[in-house]
CSV table of C-alpha atoms and ligand atoms in Angstrom, one decimal:
chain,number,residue,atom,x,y,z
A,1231,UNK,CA,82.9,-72.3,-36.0
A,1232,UNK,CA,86.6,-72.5,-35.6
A,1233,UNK,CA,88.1,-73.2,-38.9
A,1234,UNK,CA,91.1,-75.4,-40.2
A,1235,UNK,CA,93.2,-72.3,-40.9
A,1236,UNK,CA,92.9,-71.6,-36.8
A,1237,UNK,CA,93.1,-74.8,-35.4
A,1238,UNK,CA,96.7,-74.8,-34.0
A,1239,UNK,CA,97.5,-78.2,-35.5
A,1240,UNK,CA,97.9,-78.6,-39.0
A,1241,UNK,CA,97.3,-81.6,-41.6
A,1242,UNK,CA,100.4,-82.1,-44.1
A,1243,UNK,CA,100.8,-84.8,-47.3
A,1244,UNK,CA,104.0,-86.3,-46.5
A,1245,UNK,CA,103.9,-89.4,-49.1
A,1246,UNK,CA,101.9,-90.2,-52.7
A,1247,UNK,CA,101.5,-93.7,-53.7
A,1248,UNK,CA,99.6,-95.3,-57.0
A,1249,UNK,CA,98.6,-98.6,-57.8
A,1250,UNK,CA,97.5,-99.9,-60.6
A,1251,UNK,CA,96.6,-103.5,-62.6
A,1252,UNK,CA,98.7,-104.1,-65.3
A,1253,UNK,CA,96.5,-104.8,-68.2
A,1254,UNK,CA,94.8,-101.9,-70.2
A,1255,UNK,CA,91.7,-102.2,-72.3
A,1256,UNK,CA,91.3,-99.9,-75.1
A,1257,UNK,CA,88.4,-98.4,-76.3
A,1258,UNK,CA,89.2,-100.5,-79.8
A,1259,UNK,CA,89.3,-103.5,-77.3
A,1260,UNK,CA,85.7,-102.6,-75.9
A,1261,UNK,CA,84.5,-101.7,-80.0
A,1262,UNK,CA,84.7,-105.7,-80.1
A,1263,UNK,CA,82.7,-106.5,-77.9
A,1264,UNK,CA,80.1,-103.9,-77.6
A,1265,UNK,CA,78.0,-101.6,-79.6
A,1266,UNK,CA,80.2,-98.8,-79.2
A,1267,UNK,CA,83.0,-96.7,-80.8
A,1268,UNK,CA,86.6,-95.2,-79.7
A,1269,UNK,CA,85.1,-91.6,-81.4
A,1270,UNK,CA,82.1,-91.9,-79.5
A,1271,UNK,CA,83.7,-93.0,-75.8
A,1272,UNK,CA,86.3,-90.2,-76.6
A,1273,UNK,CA,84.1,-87.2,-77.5
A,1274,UNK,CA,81.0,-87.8,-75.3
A,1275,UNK,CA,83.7,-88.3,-72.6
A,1276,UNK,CA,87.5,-87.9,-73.0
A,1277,UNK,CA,88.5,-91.9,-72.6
A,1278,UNK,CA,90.9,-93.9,-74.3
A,1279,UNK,CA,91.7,-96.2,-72.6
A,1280,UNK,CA,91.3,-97.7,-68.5
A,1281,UNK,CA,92.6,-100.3,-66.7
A,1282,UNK,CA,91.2,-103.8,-65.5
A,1283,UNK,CA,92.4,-105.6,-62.7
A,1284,UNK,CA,92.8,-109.3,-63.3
A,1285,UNK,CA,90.4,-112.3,-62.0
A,1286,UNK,CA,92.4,-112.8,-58.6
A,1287,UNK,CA,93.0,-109.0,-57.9
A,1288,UNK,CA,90.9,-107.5,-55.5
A,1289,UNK,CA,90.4,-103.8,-54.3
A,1290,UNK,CA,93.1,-104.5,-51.0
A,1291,UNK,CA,95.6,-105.7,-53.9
A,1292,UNK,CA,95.9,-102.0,-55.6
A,1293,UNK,CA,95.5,-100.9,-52.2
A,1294,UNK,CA,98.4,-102.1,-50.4
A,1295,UNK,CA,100.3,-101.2,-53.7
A,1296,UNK,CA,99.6,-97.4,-53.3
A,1297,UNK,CA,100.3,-97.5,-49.1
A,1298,UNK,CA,103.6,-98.7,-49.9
A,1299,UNK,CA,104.5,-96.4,-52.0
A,1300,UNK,CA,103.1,-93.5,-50.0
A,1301,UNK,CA,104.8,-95.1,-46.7
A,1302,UNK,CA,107.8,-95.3,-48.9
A,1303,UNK,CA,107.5,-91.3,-50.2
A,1304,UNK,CA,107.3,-90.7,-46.9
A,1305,UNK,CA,109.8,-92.3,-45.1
A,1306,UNK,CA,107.7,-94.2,-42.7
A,1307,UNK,CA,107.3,-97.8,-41.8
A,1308,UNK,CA,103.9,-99.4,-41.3
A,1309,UNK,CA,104.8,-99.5,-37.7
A,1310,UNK,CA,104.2,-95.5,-37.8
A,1311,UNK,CA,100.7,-95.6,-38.9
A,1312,UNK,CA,97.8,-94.5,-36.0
A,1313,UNK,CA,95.2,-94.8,-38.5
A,1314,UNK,CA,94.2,-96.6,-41.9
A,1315,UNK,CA,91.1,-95.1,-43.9
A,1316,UNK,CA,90.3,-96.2,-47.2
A,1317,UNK,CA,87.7,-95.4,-49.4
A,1318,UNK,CA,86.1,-97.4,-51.6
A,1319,UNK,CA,82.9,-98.6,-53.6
A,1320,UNK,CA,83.6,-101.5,-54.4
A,1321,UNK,CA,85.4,-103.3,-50.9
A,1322,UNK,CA,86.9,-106.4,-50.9
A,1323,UNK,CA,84.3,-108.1,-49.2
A,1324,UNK,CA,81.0,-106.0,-47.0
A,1325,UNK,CA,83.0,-106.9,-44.3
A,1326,UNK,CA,85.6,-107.3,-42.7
A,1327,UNK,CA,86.6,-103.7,-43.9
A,1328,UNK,CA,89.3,-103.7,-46.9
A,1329,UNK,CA,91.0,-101.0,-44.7
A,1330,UNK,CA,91.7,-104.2,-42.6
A,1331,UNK,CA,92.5,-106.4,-45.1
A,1332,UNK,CA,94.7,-103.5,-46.2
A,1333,UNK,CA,96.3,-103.3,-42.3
A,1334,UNK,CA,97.1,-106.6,-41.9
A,1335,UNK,CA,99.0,-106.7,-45.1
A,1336,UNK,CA,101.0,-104.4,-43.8
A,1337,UNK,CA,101.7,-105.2,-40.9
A,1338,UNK,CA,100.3,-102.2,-39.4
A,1339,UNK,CA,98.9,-103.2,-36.3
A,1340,UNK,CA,98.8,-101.0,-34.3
A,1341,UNK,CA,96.9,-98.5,-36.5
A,1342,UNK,CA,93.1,-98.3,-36.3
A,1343,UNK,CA,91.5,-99.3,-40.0
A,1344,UNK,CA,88.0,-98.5,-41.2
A,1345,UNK,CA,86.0,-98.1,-44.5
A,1346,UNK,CA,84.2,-95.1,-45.5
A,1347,UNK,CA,81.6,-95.1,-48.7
A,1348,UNK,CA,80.9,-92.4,-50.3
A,1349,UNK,CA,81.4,-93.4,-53.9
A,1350,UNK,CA,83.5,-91.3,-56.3
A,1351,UNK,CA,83.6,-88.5,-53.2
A,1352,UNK,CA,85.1,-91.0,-51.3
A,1353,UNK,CA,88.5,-89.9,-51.0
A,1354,UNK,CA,87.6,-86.3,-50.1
A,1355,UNK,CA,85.1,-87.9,-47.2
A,1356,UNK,CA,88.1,-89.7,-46.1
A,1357,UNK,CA,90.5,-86.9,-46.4
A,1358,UNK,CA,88.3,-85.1,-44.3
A,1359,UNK,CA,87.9,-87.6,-41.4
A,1360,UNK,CA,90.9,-88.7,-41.0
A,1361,UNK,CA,92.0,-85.0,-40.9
A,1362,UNK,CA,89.8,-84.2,-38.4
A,1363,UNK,CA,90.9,-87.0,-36.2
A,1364,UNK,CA,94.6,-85.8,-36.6
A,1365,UNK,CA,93.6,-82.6,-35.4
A,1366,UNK,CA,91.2,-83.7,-32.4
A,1367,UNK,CA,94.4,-85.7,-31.1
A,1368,UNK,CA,93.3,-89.3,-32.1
A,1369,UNK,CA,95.7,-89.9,-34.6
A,1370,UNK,CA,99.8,-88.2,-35.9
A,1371,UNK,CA,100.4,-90.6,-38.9
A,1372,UNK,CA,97.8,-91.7,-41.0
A,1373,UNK,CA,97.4,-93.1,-44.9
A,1374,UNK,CA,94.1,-92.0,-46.5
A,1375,UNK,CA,93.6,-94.2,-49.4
A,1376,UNK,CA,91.2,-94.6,-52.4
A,1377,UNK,CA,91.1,-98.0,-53.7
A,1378,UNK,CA,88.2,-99.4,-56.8
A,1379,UNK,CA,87.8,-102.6,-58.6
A,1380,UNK,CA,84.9,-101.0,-60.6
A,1381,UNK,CA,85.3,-103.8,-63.0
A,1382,UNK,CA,84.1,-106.1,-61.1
A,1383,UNK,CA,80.9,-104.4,-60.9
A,1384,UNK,CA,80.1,-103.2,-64.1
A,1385,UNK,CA,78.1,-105.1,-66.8
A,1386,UNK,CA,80.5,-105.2,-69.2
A,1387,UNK,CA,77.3,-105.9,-71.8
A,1388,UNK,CA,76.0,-102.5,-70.9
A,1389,UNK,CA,77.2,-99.8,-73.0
A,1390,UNK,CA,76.5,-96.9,-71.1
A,1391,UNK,CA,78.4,-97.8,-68.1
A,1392,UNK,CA,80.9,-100.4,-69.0
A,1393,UNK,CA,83.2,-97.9,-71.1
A,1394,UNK,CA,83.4,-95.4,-67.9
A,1395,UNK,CA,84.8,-97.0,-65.7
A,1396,UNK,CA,88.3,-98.2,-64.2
A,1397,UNK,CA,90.4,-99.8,-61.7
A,1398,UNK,CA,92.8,-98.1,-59.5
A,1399,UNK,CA,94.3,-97.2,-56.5
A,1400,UNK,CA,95.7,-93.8,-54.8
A,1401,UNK,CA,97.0,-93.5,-51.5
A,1402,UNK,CA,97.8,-90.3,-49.5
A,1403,UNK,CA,100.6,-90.0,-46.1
A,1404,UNK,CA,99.0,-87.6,-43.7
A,1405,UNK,CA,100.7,-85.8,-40.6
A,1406,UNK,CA,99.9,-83.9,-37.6
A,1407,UNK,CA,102.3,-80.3,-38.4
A,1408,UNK,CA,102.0,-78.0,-35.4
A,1409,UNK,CA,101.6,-74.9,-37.4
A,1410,UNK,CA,98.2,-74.9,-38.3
A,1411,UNK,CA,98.2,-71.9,-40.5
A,1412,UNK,CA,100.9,-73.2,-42.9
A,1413,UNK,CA,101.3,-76.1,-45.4
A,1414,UNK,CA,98.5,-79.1,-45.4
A,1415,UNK,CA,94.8,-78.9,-45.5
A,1416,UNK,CA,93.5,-75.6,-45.6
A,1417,UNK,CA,89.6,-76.6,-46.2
A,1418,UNK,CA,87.2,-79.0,-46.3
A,1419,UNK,CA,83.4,-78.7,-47.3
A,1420,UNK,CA,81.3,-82.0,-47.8
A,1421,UNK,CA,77.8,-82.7,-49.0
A,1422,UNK,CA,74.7,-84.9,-50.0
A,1423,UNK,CA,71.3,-85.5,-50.9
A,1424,UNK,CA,70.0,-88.9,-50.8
A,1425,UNK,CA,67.4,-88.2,-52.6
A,1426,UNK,CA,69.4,-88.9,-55.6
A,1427,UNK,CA,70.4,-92.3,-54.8
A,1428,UNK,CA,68.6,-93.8,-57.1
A,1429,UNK,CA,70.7,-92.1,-59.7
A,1430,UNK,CA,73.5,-93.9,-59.3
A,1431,UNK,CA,73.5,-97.9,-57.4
A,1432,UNK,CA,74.2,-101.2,-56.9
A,1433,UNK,CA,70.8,-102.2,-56.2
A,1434,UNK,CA,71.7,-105.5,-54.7
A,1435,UNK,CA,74.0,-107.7,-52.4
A,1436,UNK,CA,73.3,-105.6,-49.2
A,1437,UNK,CA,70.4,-106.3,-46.6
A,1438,UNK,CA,67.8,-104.5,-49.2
A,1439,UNK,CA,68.1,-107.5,-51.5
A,1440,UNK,CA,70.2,-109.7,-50.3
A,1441,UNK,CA,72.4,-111.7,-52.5
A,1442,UNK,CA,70.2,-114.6,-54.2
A,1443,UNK,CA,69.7,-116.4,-57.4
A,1444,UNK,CA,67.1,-114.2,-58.5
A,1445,UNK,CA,69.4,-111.1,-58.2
A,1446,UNK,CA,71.8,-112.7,-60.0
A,1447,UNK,CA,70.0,-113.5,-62.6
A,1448,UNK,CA,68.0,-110.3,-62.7
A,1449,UNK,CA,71.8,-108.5,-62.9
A,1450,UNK,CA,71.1,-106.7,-60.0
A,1451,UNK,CA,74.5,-106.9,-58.4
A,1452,UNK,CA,75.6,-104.5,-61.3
A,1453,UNK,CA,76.4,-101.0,-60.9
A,1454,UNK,CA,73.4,-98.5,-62.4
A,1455,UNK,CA,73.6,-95.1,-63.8
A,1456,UNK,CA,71.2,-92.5,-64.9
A,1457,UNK,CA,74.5,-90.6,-67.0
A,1458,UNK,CA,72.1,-87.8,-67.7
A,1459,UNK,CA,70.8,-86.5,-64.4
A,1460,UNK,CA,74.2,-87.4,-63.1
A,1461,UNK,CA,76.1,-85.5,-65.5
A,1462,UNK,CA,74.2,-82.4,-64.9
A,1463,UNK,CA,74.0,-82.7,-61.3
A,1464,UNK,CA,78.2,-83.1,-61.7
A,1465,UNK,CA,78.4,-79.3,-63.6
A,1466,UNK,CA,76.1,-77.4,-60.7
A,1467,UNK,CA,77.6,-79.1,-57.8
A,1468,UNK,CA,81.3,-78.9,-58.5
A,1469,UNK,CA,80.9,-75.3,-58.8
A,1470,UNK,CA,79.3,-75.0,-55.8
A,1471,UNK,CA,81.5,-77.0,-53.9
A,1472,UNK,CA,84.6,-75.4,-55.1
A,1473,UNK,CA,83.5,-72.2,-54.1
A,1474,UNK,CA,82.3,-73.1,-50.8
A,1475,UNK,CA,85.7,-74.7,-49.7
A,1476,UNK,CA,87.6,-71.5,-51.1
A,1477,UNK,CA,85.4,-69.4,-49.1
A,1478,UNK,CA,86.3,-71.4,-46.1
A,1479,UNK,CA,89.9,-71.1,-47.1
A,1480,UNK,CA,89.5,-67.3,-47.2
A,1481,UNK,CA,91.0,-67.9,-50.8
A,1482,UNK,CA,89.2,-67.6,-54.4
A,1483,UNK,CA,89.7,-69.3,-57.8
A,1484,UNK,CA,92.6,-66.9,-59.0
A,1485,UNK,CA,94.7,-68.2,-55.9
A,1486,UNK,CA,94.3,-71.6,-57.1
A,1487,UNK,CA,97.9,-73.2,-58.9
A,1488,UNK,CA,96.5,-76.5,-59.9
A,1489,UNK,CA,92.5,-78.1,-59.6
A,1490,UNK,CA,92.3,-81.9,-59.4
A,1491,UNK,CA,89.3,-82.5,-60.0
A,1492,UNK,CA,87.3,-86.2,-60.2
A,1493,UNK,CA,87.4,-87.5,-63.2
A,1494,UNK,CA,84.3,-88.6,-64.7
A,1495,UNK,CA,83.5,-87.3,-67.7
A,1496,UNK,CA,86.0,-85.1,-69.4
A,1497,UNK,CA,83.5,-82.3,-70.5
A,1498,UNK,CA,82.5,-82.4,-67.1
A,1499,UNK,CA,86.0,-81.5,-65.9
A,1500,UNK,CA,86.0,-78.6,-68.8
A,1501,UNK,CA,82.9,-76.7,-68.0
A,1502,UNK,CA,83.6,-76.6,-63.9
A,1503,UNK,CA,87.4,-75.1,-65.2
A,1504,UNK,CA,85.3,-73.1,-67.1
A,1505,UNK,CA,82.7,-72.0,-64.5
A,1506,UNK,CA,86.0,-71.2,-62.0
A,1507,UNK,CA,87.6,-69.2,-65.1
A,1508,UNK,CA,90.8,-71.7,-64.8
A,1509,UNK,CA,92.6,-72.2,-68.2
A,1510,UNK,CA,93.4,-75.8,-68.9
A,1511,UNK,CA,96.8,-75.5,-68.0
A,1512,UNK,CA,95.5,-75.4,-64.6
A,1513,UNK,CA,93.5,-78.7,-64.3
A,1514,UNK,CA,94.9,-82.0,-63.7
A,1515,UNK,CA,93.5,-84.2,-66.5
A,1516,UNK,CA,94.0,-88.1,-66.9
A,1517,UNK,CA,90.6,-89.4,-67.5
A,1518,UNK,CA,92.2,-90.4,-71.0
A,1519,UNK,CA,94.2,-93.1,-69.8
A,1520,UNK,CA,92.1,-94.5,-66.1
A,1521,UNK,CA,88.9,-93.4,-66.8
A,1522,UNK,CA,86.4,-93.0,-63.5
A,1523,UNK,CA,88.2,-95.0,-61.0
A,1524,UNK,CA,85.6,-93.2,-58.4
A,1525,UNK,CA,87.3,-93.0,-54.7
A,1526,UNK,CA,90.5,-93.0,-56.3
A,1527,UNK,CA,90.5,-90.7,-59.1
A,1528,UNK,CA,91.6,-87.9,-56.9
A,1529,UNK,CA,94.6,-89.8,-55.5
A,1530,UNK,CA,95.7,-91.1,-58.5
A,1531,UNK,CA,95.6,-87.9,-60.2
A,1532,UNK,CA,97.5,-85.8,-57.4
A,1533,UNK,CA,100.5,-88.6,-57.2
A,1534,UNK,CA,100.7,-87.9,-61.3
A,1535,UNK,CA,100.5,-84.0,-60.7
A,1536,UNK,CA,103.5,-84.8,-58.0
A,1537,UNK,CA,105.5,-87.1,-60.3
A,1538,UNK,CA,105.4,-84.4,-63.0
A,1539,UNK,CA,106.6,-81.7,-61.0
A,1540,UNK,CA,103.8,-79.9,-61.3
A,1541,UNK,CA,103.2,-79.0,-57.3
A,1542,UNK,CA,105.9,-76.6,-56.1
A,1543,UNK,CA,106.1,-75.6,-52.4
A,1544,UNK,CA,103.1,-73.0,-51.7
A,1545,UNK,CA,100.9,-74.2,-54.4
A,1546,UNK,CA,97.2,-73.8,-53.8
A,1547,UNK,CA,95.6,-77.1,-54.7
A,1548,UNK,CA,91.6,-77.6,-55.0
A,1549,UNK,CA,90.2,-80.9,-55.1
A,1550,UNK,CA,86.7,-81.4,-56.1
A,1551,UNK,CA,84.5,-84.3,-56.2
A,1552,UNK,CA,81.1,-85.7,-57.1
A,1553,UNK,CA,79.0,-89.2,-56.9
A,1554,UNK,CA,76.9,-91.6,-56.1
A,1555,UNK,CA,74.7,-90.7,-52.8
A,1556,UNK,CA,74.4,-88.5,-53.9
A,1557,UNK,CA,77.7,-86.9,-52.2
A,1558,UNK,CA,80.3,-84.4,-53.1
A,1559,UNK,CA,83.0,-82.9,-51.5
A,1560,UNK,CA,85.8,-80.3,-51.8
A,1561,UNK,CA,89.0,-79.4,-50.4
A,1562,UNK,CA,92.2,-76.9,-50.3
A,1563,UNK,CA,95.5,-77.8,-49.8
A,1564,UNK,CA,98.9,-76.1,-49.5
A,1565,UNK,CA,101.5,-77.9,-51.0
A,1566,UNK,CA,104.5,-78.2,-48.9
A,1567,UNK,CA,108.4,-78.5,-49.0
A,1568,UNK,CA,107.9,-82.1,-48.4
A,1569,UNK,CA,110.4,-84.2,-45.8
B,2231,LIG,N1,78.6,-96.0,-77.2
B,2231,LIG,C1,77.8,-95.6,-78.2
B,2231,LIG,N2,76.6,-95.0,-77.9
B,2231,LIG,C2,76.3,-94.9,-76.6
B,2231,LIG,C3,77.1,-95.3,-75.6
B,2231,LIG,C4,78.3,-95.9,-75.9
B,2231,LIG,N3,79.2,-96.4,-75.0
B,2231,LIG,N4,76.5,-95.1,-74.4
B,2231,LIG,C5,75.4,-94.4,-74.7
B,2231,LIG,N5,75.2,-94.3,-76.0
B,2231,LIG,C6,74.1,-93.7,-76.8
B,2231,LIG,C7,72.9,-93.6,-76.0
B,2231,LIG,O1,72.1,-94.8,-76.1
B,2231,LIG,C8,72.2,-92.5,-76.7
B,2231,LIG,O2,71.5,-92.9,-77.8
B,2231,LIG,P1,70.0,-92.4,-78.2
B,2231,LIG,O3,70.2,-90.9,-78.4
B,2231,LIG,O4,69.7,-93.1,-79.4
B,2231,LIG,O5,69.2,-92.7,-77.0
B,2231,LIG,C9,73.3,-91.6,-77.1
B,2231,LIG,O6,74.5,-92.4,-77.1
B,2231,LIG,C10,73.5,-90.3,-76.2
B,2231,LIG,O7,73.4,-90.7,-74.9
B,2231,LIG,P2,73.5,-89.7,-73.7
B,2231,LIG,O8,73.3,-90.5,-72.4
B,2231,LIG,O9,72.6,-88.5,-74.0
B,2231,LIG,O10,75.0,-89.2,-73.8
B,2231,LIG,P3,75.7,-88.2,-73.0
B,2231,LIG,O11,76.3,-87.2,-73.9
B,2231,LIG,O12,74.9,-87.7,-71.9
B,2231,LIG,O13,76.9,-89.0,-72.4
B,2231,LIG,C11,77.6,-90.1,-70.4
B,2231,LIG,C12,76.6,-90.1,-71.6
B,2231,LIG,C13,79.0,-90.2,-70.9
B,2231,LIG,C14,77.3,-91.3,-69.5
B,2231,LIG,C15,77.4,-88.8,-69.6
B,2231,LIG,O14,76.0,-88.6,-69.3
B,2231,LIG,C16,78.1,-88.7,-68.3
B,2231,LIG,O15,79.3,-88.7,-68.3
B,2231,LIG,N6,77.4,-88.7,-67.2
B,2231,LIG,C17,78.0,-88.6,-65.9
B,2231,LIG,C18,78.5,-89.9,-65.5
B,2231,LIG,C19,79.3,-89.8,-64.2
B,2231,LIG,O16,79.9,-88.9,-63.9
B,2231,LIG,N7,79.1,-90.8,-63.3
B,2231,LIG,C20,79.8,-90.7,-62.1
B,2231,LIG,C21,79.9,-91.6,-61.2
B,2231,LIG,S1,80.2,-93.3,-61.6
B,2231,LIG,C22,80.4,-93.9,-60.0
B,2231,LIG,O17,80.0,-93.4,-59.0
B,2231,LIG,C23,81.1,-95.2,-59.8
């Protein structure tokens, strides 16, 4: 197998982007309404607070929000795109894709525009196609992005989901580099087993059970969660992954500057650090304020690492994610000097 670090083209970030909805709902906010605590939501998972996008916003919204930006950080028009990927769970409608939605709010018409579903590993999936379709020649400029309206979703009466989750939006500038070897995407290992799909679904409103009054009313178009066997299926699998796409790197964890990991679960996010022997210092936390935004966790997290100044030229960067699928997916990046 020829590996990223000798293909003779390269994949480099060139722009970050972020959007979010304004309004935030507290865990005090969600005591009111449910039979649930801010001590509990913040020790059994490291939430305070996440935000909600409002009635008319939909997933394309904080979409085209974060491409701008990211077009913006990266000094390109829309006009420059070849290609348009975004990830998401929770699309604007089954189809058309929201990547087109996204496109045509752009004005990027000339770019290609899909979907890819992979839940919370959505962005890494994406990451790694449209990566691989820089390198194979189909594409020079591209935006990954990882867009959720999880609220939309969730059964806000149900306790052990509705506190979670979050809406968001993260948006990545890709380019072709010719030096293969240097800055960019180093890695890439993906996963699944759908044998654990039942673990985490939206049992209805595809052609399984189609959308009907009995669906409805049987709240079947919610999202559904076994936390437990996700949660420990989250702690072995990072770990595995991360290693995996360090090995293919031909890197380990003591090269690693800064781990962005999906945020799910705070103590989640701890015992992986843990398992890699990365102090805290290390790991890109902001599950307090967003909590799981799912394809767009990663995103969102590496534009905040960015703003912060916390990714210097050089930097090793390891990206690790987990979901629904079940999928997971990891990757390396070398942070570079930017435009
Ligand atoms: N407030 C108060 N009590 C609660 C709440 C809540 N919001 N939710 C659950 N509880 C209760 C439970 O009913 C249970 O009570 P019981 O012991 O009387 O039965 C108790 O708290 C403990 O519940 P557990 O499920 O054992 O709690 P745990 O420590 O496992 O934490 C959690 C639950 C946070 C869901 C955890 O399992 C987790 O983070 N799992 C992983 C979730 C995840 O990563 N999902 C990823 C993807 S989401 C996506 O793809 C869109």
């Amino acid at each position: 197998m020829t590996t990223l670090r000798q293909h003779p083209w390269g994949v480099a970030v060139r722009g970050l982007g972020r959007g979010l909805p304004e309004r935030v709902v507290t865990n005090r906010d969600l005591e009111a309404v449910l039979d649930t605590s801010d001590e509990w939501i913040r020790t059994r998972t490291g939430i305070a607070e996440r935000r909600v996008a409002a009635p008319e916003q939909a997933t394309s919204d904080l979409a085209v929000i974060a491409a701008k930006e990211a077009l913006a950080a990266a000094g390109w028009t829309p006009q420059d795109l070849d290609l348009l990927v975004v990830a998401t769970a929770t699309p604007d409608m089954i189809f058309p894709s929201t990547a087109c939605v996204v496109q045509a709010a752009l004005g990027a018409y000339q770019a290609g525009a899909c979907d890819i579903s992979a839940a919370c590993s959505g962005f890494v999936y994406a990451l790694s196609s449209v990566a691989a379709q820089i390198r194979a020649g189909a594409a020079r400029r591209a935006l990954v992005i990882g867009a959720e309206t999880l609220s939309k979703i969730v059964n806000w009466q149900d306790r052990s989901t509705a506190v979670l989750l979050g809406d968001g939006a993260g948006a990545v500038a890709l380019e072709r580099v010719e030096d293969g070897a240097g800055e960019g995407l180093l890695s890439v290992y993906l996963g699944a087993d759908g044998r654990g799909g039942d673990l985490l679904k939206q049992p209805a409103g595809g052609s399984r059970l189609p959308a009907s009054a009995e669906t409805v009313a049987q709240g079947l178009h919610y999202l559904q969660m076994n936390g437990r066997e996700v949660f420990k299926f989250a702690v072995q699998i990072m770990g595995d992954a991360a290693e995996e796409a360090l090995r293919r790197a031909g890197l380990t964890f003591a090269d690693v500057d800064l781990y962005v990991p999906h945020q799910a679960n705070v103590r989640i996010i701890e015992a992986s650090a843990k398992r890699f022997g990365l102090p805290m210092e290390k790991v890109w936390v902001n599950i307090d304020r967003y909590g799981n935004t799912s394809s767009a966790s990663i995103p969102i997290a590496l534009y905040e690492a960015h703003q912060a100044g916390r990714l210097h030229p050089g930097d090793v960067v390891l990206l690790v994610a987990f979901g629904g699928g079940l999928t997971w997916g990891a990757a390396v990046l070398r942070w570079g000097a930017g435009r």
